JSON list of C-alpha atoms in Angstrom, two decimals:
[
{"chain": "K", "resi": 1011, "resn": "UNK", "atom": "CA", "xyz": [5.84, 1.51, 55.20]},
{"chain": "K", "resi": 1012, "resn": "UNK", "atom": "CA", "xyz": [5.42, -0.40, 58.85]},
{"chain": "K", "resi": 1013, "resn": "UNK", "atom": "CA", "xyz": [7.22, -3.31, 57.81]},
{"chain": "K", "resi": 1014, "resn": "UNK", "atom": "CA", "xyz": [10.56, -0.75, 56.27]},
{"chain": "K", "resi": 1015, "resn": "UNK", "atom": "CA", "xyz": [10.37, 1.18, 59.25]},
{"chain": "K", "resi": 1016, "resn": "UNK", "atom": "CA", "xyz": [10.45, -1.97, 61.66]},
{"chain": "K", "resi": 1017, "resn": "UNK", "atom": "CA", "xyz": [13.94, -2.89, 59.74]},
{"chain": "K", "resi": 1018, "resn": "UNK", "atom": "CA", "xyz": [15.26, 0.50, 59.56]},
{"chain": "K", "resi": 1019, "resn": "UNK", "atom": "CA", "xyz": [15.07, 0.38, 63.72]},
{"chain": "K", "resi": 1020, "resn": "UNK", "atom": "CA", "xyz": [16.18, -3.29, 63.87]},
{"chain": "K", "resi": 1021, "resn": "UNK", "atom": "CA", "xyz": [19.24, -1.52, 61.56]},
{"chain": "K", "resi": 1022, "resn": "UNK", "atom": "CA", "xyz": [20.14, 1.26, 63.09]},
{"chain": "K", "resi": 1023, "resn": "UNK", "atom": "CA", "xyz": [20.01, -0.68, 66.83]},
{"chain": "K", "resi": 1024, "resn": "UNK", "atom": "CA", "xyz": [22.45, -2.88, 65.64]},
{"chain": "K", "resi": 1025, "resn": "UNK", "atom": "CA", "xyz": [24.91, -0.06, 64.55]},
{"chain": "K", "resi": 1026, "resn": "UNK", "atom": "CA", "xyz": [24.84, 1.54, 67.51]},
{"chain": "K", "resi": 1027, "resn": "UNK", "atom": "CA", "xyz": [25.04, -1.25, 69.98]},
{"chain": "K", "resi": 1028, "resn": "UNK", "atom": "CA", "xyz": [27.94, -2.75, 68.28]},
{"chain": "K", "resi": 1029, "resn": "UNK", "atom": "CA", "xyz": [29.48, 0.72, 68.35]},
{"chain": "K", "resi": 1030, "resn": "UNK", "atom": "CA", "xyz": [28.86, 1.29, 72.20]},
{"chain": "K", "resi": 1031, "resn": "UNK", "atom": "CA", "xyz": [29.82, -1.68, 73.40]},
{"chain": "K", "resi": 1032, "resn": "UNK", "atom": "CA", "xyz": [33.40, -1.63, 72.00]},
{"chain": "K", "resi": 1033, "resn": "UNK", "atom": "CA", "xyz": [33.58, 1.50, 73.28]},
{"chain": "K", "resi": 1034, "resn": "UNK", "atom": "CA", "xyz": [32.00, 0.53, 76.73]},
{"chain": "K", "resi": 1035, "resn": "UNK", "atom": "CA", "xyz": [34.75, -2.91, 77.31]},
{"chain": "K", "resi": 1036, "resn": "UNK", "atom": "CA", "xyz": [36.72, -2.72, 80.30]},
{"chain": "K", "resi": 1037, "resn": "UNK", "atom": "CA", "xyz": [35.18, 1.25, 81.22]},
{"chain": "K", "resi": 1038, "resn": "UNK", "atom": "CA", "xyz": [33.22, -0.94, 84.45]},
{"chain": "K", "resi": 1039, "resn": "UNK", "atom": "CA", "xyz": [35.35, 0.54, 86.99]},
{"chain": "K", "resi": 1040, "resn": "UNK", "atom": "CA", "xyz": [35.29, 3.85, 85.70]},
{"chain": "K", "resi": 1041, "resn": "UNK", "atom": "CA", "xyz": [32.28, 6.32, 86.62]},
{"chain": "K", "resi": 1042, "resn": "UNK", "atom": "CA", "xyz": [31.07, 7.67, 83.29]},
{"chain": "K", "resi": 1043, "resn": "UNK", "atom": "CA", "xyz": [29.24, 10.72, 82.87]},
{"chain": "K", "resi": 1044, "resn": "UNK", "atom": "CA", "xyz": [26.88, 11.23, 80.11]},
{"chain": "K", "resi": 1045, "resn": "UNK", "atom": "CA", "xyz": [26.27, 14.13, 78.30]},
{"chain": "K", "resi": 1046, "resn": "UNK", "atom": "CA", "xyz": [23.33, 17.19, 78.34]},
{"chain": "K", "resi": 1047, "resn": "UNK", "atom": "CA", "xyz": [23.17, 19.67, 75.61]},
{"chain": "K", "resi": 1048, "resn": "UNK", "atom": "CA", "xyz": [21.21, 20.38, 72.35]},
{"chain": "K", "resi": 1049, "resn": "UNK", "atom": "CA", "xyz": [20.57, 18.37, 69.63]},
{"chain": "K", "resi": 1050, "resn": "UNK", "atom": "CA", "xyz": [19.44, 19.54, 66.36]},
{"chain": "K", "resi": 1051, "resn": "UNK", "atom": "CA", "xyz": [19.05, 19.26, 63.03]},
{"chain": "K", "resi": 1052, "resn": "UNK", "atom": "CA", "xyz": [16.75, 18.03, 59.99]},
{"chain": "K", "resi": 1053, "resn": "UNK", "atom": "CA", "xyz": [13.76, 15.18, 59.11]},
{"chain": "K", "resi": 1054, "resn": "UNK", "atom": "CA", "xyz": [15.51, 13.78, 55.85]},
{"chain": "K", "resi": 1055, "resn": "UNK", "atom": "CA", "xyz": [11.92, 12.85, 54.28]},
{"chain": "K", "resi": 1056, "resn": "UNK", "atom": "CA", "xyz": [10.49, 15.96, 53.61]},
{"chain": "K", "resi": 1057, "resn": "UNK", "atom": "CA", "xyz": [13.58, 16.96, 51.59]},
{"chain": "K", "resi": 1058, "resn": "UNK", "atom": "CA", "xyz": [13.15, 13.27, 50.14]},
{"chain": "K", "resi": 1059, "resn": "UNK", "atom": "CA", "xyz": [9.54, 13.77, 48.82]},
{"chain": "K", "resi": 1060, "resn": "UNK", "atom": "CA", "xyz": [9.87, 16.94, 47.87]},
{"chain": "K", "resi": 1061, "resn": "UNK", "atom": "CA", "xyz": [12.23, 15.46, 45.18]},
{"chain": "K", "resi": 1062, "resn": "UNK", "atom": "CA", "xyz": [10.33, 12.73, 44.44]},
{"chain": "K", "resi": 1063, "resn": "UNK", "atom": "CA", "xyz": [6.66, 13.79, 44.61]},
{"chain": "K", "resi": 1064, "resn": "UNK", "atom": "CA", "xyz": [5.65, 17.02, 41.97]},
{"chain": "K", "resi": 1065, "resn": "UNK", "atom": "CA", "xyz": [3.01, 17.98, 44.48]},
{"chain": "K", "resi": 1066, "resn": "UNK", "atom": "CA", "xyz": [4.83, 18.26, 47.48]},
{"chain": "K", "resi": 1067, "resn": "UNK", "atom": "CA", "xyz": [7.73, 20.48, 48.59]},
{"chain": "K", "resi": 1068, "resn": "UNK", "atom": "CA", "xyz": [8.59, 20.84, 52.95]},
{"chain": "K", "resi": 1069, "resn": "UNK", "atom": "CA", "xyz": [11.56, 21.29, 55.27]},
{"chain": "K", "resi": 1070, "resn": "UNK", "atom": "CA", "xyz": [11.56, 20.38, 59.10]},
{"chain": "K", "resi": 1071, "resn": "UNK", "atom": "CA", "xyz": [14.25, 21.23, 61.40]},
{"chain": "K", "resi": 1072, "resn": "UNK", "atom": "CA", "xyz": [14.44, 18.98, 64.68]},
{"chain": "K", "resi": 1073, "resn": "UNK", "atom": "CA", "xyz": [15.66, 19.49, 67.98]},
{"chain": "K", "resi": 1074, "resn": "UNK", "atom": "CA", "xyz": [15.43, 18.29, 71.62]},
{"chain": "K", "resi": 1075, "resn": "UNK", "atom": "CA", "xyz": [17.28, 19.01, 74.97]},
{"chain": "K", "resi": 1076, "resn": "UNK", "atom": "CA", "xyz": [17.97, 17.03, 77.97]},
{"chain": "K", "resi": 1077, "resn": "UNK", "atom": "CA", "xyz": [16.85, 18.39, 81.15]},
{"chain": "K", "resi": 1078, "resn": "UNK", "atom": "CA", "xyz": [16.84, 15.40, 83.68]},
{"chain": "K", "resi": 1079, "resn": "UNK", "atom": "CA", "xyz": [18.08, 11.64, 83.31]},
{"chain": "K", "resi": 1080, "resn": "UNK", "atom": "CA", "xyz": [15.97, 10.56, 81.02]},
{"chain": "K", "resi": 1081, "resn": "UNK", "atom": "CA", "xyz": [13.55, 13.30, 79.90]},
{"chain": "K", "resi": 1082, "resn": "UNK", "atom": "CA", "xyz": [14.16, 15.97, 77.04]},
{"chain": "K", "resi": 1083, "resn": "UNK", "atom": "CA", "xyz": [12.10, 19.31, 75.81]},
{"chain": "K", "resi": 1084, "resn": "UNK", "atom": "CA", "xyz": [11.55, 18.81, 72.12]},
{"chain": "K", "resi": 1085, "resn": "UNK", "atom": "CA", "xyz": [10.34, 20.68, 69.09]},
{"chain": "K", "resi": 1086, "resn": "UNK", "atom": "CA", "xyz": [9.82, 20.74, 65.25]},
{"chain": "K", "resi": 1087, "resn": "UNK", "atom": "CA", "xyz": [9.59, 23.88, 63.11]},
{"chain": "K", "resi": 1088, "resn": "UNK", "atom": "CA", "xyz": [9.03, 23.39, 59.76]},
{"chain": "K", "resi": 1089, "resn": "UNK", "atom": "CA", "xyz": [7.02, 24.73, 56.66]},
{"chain": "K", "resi": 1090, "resn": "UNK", "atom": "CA", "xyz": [5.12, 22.67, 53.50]},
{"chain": "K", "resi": 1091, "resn": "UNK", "atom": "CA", "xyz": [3.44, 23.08, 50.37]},
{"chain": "K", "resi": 1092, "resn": "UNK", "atom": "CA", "xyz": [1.06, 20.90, 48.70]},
{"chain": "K", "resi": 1093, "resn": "UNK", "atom": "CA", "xyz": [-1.51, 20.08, 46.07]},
{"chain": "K", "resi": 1094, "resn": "UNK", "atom": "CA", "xyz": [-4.44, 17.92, 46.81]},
{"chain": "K", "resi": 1095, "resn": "UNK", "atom": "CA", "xyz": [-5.84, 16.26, 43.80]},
{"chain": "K", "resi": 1096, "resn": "UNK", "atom": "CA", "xyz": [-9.57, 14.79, 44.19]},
{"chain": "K", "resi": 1097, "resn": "UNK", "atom": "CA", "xyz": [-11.84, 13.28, 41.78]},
{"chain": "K", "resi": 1098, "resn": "UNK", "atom": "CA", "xyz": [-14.32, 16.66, 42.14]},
{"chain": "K", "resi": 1099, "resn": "UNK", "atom": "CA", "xyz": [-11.30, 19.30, 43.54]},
{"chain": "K", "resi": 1100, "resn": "UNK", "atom": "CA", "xyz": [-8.14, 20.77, 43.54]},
{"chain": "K", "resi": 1101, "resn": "UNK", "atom": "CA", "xyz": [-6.44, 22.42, 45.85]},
{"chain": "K", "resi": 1102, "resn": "UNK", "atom": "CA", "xyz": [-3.24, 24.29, 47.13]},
{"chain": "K", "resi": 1103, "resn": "UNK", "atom": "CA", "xyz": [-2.08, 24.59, 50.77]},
{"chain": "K", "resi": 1104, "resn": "UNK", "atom": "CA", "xyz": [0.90, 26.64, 51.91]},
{"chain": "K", "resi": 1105, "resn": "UNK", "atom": "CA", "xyz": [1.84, 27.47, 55.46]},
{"chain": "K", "resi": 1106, "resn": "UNK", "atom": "CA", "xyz": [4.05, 26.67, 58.41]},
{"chain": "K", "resi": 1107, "resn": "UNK", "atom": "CA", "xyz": [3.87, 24.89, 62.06]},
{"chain": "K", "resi": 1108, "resn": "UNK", "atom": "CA", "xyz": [5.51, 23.82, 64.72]},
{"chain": "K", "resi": 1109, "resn": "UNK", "atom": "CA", "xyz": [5.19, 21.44, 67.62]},
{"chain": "K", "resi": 1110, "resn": "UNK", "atom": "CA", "xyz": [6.54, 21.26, 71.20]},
{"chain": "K", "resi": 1111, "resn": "UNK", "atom": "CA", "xyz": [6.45, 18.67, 73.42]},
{"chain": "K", "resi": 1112, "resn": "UNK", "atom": "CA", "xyz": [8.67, 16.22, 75.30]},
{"chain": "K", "resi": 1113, "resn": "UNK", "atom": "CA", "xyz": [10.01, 13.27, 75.08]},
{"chain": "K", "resi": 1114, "resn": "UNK", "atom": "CA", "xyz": [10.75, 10.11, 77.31]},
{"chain": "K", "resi": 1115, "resn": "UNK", "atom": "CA", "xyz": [13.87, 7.38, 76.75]},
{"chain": "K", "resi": 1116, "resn": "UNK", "atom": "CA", "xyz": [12.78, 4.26, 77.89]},
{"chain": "K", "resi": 1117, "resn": "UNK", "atom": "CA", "xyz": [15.84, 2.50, 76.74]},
{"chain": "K", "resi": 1118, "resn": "UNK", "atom": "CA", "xyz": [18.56, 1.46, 79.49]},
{"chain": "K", "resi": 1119, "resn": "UNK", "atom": "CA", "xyz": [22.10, 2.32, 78.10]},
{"chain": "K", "resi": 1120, "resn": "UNK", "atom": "CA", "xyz": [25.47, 0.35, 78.16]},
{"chain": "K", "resi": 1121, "resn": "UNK", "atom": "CA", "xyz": [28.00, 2.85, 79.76]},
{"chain": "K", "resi": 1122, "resn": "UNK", "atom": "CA", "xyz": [28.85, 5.35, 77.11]},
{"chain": "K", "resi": 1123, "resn": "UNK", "atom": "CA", "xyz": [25.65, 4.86, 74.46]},
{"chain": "K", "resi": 1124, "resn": "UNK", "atom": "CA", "xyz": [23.59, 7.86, 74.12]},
{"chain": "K", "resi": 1125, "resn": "UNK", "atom": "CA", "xyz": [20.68, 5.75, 71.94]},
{"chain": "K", "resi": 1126, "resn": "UNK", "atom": "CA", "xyz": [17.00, 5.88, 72.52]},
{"chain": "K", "resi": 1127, "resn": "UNK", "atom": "CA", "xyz": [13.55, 4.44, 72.14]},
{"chain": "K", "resi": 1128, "resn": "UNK", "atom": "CA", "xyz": [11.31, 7.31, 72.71]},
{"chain": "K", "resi": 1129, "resn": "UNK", "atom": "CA", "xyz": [7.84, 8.29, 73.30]},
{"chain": "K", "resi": 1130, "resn": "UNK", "atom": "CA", "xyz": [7.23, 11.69, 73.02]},
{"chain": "K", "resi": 1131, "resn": "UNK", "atom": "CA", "xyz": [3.92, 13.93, 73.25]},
{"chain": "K", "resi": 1132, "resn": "UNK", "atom": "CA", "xyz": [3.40, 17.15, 71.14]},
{"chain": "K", "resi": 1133, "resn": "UNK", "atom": "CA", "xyz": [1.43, 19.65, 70.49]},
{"chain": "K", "resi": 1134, "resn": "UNK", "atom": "CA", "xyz": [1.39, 21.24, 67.33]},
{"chain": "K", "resi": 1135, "resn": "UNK", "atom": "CA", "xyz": [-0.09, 24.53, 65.94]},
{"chain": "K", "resi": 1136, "resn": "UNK", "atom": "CA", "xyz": [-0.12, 25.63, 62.06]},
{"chain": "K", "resi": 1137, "resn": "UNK", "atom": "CA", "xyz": [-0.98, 28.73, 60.05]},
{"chain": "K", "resi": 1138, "resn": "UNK", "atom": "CA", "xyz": [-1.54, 28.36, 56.32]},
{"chain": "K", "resi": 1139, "resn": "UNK", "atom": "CA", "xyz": [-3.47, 29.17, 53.32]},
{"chain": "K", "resi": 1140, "resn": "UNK", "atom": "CA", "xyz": [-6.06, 27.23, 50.84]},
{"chain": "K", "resi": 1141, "resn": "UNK", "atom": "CA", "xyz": [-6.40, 28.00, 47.63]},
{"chain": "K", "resi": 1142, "resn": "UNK", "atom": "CA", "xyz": [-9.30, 26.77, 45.44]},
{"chain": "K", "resi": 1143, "resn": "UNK", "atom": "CA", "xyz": [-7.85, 25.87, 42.36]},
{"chain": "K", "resi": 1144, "resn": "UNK", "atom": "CA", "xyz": [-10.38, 23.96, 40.37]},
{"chain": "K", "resi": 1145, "resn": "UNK", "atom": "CA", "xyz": [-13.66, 22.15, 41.77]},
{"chain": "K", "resi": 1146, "resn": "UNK", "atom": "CA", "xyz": [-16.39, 20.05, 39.54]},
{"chain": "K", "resi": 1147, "resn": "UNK", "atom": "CA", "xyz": [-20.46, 21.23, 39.74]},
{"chain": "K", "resi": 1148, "resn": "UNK", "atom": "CA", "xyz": [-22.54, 18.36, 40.43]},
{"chain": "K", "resi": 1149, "resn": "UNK", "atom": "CA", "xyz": [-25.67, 17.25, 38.39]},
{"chain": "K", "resi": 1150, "resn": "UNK", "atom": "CA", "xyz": [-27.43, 14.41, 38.57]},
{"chain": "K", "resi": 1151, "resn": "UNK", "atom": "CA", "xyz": [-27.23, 14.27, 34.66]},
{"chain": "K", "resi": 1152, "resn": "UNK", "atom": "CA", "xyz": [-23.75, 13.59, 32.37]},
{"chain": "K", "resi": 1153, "resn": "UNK", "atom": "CA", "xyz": [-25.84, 14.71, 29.21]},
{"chain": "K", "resi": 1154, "resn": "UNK", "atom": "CA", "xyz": [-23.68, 17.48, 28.94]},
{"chain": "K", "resi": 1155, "resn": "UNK", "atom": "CA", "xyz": [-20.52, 16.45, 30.08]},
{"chain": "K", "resi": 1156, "resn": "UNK", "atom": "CA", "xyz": [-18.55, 17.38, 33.75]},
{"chain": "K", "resi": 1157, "resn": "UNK", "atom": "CA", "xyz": [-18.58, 20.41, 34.63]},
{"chain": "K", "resi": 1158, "resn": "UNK", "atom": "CA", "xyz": [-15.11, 21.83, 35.96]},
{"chain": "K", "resi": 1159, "resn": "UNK", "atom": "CA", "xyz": [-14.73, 25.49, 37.14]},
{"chain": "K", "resi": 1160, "resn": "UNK", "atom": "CA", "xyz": [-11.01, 27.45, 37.55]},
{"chain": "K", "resi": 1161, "resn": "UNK", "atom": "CA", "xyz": [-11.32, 30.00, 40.51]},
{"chain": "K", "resi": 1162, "resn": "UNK", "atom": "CA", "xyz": [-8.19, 30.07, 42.32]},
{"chain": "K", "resi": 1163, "resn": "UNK", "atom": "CA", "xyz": [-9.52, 31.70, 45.20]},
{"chain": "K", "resi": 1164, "resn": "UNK", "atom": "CA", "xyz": [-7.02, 31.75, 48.27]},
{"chain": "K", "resi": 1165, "resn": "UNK", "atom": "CA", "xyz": [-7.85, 32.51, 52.21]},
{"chain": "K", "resi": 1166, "resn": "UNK", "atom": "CA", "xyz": [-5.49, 33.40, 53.97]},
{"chain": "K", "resi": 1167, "resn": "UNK", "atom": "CA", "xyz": [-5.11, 33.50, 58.04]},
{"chain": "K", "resi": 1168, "resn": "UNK", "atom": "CA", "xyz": [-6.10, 29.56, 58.54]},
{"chain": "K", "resi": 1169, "resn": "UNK", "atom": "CA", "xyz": [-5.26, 28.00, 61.74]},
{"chain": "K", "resi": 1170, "resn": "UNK", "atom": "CA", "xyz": [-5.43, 24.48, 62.85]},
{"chain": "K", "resi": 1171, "resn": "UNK", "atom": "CA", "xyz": [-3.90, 22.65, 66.14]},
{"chain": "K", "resi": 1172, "resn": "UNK", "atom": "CA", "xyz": [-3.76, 18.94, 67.09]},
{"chain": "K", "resi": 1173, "resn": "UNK", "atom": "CA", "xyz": [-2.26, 16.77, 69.63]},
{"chain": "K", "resi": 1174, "resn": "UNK", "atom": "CA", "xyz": [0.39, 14.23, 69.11]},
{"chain": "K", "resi": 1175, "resn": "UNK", "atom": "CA", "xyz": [1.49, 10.69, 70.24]},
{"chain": "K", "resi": 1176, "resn": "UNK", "atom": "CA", "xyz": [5.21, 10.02, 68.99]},
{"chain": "K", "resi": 1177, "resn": "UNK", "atom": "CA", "xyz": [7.01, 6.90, 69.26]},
{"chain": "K", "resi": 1178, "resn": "UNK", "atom": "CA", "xyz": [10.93, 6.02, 68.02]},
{"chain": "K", "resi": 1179, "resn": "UNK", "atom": "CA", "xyz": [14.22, 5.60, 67.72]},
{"chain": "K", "resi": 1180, "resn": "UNK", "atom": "CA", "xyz": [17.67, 7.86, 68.01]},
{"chain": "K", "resi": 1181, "resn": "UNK", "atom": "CA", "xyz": [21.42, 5.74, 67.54]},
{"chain": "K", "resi": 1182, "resn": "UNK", "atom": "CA", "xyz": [24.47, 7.71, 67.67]},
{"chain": "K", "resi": 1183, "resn": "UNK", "atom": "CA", "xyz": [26.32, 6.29, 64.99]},
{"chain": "K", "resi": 1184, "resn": "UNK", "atom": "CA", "xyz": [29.34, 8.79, 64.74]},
{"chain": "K", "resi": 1185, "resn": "UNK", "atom": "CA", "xyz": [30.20, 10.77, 68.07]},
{"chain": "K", "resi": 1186, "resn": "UNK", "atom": "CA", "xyz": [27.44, 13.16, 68.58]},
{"chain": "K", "resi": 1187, "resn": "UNK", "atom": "CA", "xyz": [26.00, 12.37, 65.58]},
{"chain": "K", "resi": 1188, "resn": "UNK", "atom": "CA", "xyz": [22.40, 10.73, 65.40]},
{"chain": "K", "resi": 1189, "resn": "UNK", "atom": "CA", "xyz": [20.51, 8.77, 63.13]},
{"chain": "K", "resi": 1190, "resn": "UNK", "atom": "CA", "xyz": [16.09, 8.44, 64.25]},
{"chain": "K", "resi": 1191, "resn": "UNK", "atom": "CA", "xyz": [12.96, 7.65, 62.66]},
{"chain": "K", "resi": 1192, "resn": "UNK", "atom": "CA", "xyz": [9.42, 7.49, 64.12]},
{"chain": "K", "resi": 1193, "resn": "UNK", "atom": "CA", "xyz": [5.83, 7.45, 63.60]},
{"chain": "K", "resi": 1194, "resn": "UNK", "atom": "CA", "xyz": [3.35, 9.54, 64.92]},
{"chain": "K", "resi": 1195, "resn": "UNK", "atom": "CA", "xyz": [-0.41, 9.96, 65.43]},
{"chain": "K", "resi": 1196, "resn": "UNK", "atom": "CA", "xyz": [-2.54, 12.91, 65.64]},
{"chain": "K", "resi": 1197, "resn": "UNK", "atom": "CA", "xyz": [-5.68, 14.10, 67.07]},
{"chain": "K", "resi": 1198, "resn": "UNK", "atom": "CA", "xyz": [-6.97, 17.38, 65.80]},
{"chain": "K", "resi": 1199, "resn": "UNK", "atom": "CA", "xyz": [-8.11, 19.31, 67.95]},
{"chain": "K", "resi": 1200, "resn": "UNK", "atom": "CA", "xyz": [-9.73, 22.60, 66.35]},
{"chain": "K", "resi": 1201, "resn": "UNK", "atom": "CA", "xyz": [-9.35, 24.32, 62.61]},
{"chain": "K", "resi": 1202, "resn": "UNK", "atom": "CA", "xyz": [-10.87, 27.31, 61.09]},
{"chain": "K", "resi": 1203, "resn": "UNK", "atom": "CA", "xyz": [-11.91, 26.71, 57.91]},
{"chain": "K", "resi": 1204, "resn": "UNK", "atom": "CA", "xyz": [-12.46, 28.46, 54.14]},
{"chain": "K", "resi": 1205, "resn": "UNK", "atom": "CA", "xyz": [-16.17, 29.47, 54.13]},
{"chain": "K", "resi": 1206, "resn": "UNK", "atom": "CA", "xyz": [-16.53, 27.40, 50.67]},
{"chain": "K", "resi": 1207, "resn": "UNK", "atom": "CA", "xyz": [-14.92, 23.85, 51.59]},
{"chain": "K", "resi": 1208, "resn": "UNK", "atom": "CA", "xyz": [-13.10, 22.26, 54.26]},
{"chain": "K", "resi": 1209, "resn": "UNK", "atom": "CA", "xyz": [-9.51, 22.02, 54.68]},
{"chain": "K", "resi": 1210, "resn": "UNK", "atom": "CA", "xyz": [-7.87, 19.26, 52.95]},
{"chain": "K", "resi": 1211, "resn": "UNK", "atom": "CA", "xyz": [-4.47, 19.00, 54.15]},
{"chain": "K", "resi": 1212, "resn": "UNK", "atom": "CA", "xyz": [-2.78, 20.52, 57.00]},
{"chain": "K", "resi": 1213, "resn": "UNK", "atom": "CA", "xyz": [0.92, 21.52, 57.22]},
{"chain": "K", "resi": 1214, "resn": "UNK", "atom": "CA", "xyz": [2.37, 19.47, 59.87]},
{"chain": "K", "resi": 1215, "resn": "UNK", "atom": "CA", "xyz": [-0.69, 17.41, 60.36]},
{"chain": "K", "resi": 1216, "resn": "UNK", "atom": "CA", "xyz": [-0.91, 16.00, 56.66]},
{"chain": "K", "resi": 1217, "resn": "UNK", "atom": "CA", "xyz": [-4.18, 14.72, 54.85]},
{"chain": "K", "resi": 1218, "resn": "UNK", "atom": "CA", "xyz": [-7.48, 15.59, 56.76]},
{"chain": "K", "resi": 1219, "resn": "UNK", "atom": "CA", "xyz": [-10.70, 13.13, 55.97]},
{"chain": "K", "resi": 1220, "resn": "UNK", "atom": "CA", "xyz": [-14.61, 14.12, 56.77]},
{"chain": "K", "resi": 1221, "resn": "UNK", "atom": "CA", "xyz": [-14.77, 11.25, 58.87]},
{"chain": "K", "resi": 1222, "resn": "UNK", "atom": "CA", "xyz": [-12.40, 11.47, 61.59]},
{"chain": "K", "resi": 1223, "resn": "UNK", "atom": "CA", "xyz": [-10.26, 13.93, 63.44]},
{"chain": "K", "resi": 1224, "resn": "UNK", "atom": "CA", "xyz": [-7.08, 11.20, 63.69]},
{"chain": "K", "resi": 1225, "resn": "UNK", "atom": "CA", "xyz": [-4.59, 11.36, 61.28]},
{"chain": "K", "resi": 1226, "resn": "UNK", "atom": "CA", "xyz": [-0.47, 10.14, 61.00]},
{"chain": "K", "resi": 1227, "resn": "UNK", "atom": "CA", "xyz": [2.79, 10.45, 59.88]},
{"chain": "K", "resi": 1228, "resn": "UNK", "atom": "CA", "xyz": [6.36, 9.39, 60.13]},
{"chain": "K", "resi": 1229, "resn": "UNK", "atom": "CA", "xyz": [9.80, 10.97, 60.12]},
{"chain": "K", "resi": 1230, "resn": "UNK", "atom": "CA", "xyz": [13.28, 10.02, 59.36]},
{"chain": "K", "resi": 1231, "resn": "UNK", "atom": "CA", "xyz": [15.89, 12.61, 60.66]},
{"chain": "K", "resi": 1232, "resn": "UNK", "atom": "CA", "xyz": [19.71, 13.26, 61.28]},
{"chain": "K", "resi": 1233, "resn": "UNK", "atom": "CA", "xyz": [20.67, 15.39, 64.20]},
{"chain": "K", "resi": 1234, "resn": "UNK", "atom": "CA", "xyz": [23.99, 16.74, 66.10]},
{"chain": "K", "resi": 1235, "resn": "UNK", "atom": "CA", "xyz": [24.44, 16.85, 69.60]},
{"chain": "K", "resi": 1236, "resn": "UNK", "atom": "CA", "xyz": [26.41, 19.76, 71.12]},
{"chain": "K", "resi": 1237, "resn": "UNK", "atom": "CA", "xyz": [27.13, 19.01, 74.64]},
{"chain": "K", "resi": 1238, "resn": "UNK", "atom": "CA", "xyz": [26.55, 21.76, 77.60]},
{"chain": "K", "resi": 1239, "resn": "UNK", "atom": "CA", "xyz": [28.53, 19.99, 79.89]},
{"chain": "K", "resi": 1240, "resn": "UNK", "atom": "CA", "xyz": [28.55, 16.05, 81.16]},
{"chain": "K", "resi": 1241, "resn": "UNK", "atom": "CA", "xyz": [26.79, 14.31, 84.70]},
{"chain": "K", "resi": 1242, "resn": "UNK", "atom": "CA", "xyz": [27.71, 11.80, 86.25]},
{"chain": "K", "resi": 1243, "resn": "UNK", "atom": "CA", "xyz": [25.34, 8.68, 86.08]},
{"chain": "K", "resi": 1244, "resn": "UNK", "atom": "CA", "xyz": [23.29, 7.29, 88.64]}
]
């Protein structure tokens, strides 16, 4: 997944630098002004697995906004569903999240590129439900075979939040239009939790493990920038 991600950055760098600087040649003399607004719109993978995986289905809508040279405000909404499959349990989440944060551009523009390599922080908050679907009895004896139970008991009014490290790329690759993908890593930070077993996966935070409070993920999206009005550079 690290190596594809690694091209699809080299990739998409190359786009939009070619791009920019044909549009930058012989603009030297001319003060440019870049543009502030809001930029929205949609991580691409969720929409992608969903098709591809039976036991997932999500949406997440993106967006940031640029408040001062090189510093935006940014946030992701979005809602999943998904079945865990263990050796001993099965289970069902449903729920939505979000995360806010901001985000830092430590990439130095030619005159009229609007690219990025990012490092954002987040904090994100979800509310879901579990449902028990099926779980296995454990005996120290096989003499009479596993022994699977079907409850399909759901709690509702689950909570969990987490912190977030973000790092990634945005290239404008049609006017106002923007291709990025990152990776991120988590640090949960508090749950509440079914009385009968642990939570399994979280929306927005993914696959949770006994022995650690770190997970991670990755995004690719497509966004739109509408401009508020444009700023001189410094």
């Amino acid at each position: 997944m690290y190596r594809y991600f690694s091209s699809l950055i080299f990739f998409l760098f190359l786009i939009g630098s070619a791009s920019a600087q044909q549009n930058a040649q012989g603009q030297d003399s001319i003060q440019y002004k870049e543009k502030y607004g809001i930029r929205a719109g949609i991580d691409l993978s969720k929409p992608l697995r969903s098709v591809l995986d039976d036991t997932y289905s999500g949406i997440e809508l993106v967006g940031d906004y640029r408040v001062y040279k090189n510093y935006y405000i940014a946030a992701e909404l979005g809602t999943e569903e998904r079945t865990f499959e263990g050796d001993n349990i099965q289970t069902f989440t449903t729920g939505s999240y979000i995360k806010v944060g901001g985000d830092y551009n430590a990439y130095e523009n030619w005159l009229d590129m609007q690219n990025a390599i990012f490092v954002g922080l987040r904090y994100g908050f979800a509310t879901f439900s579990q449902t028990l679907e099926s779980y296995r009895i454990y005996t120290s004896s096989d003499y009479f075979g596993p022994d699977f139970r079907e409850d399909n008991v759901e709690t509702t009014g689950l909570t969990a939040s987490w912190a977030e490290v973000m790092v990634g790329v945005k290239v404008e690759v049609l006017n106002n239009l923007f291709l990025s993908a990152n990776v991120q890593l988590k640090r949960r930070i508090g749950q509440k939790t079914p009385t009968n077993f642990d939570n399994l996966a979280i929306p927005g935070f993914g696959r949770t493990y006994d022995s650690s409070e770190f997970g991670a993920g990755f995004g690719y999206s497509i966004s739109y920038l509408i401009p508020f009005y444009k700023k001189a550079r410094d």
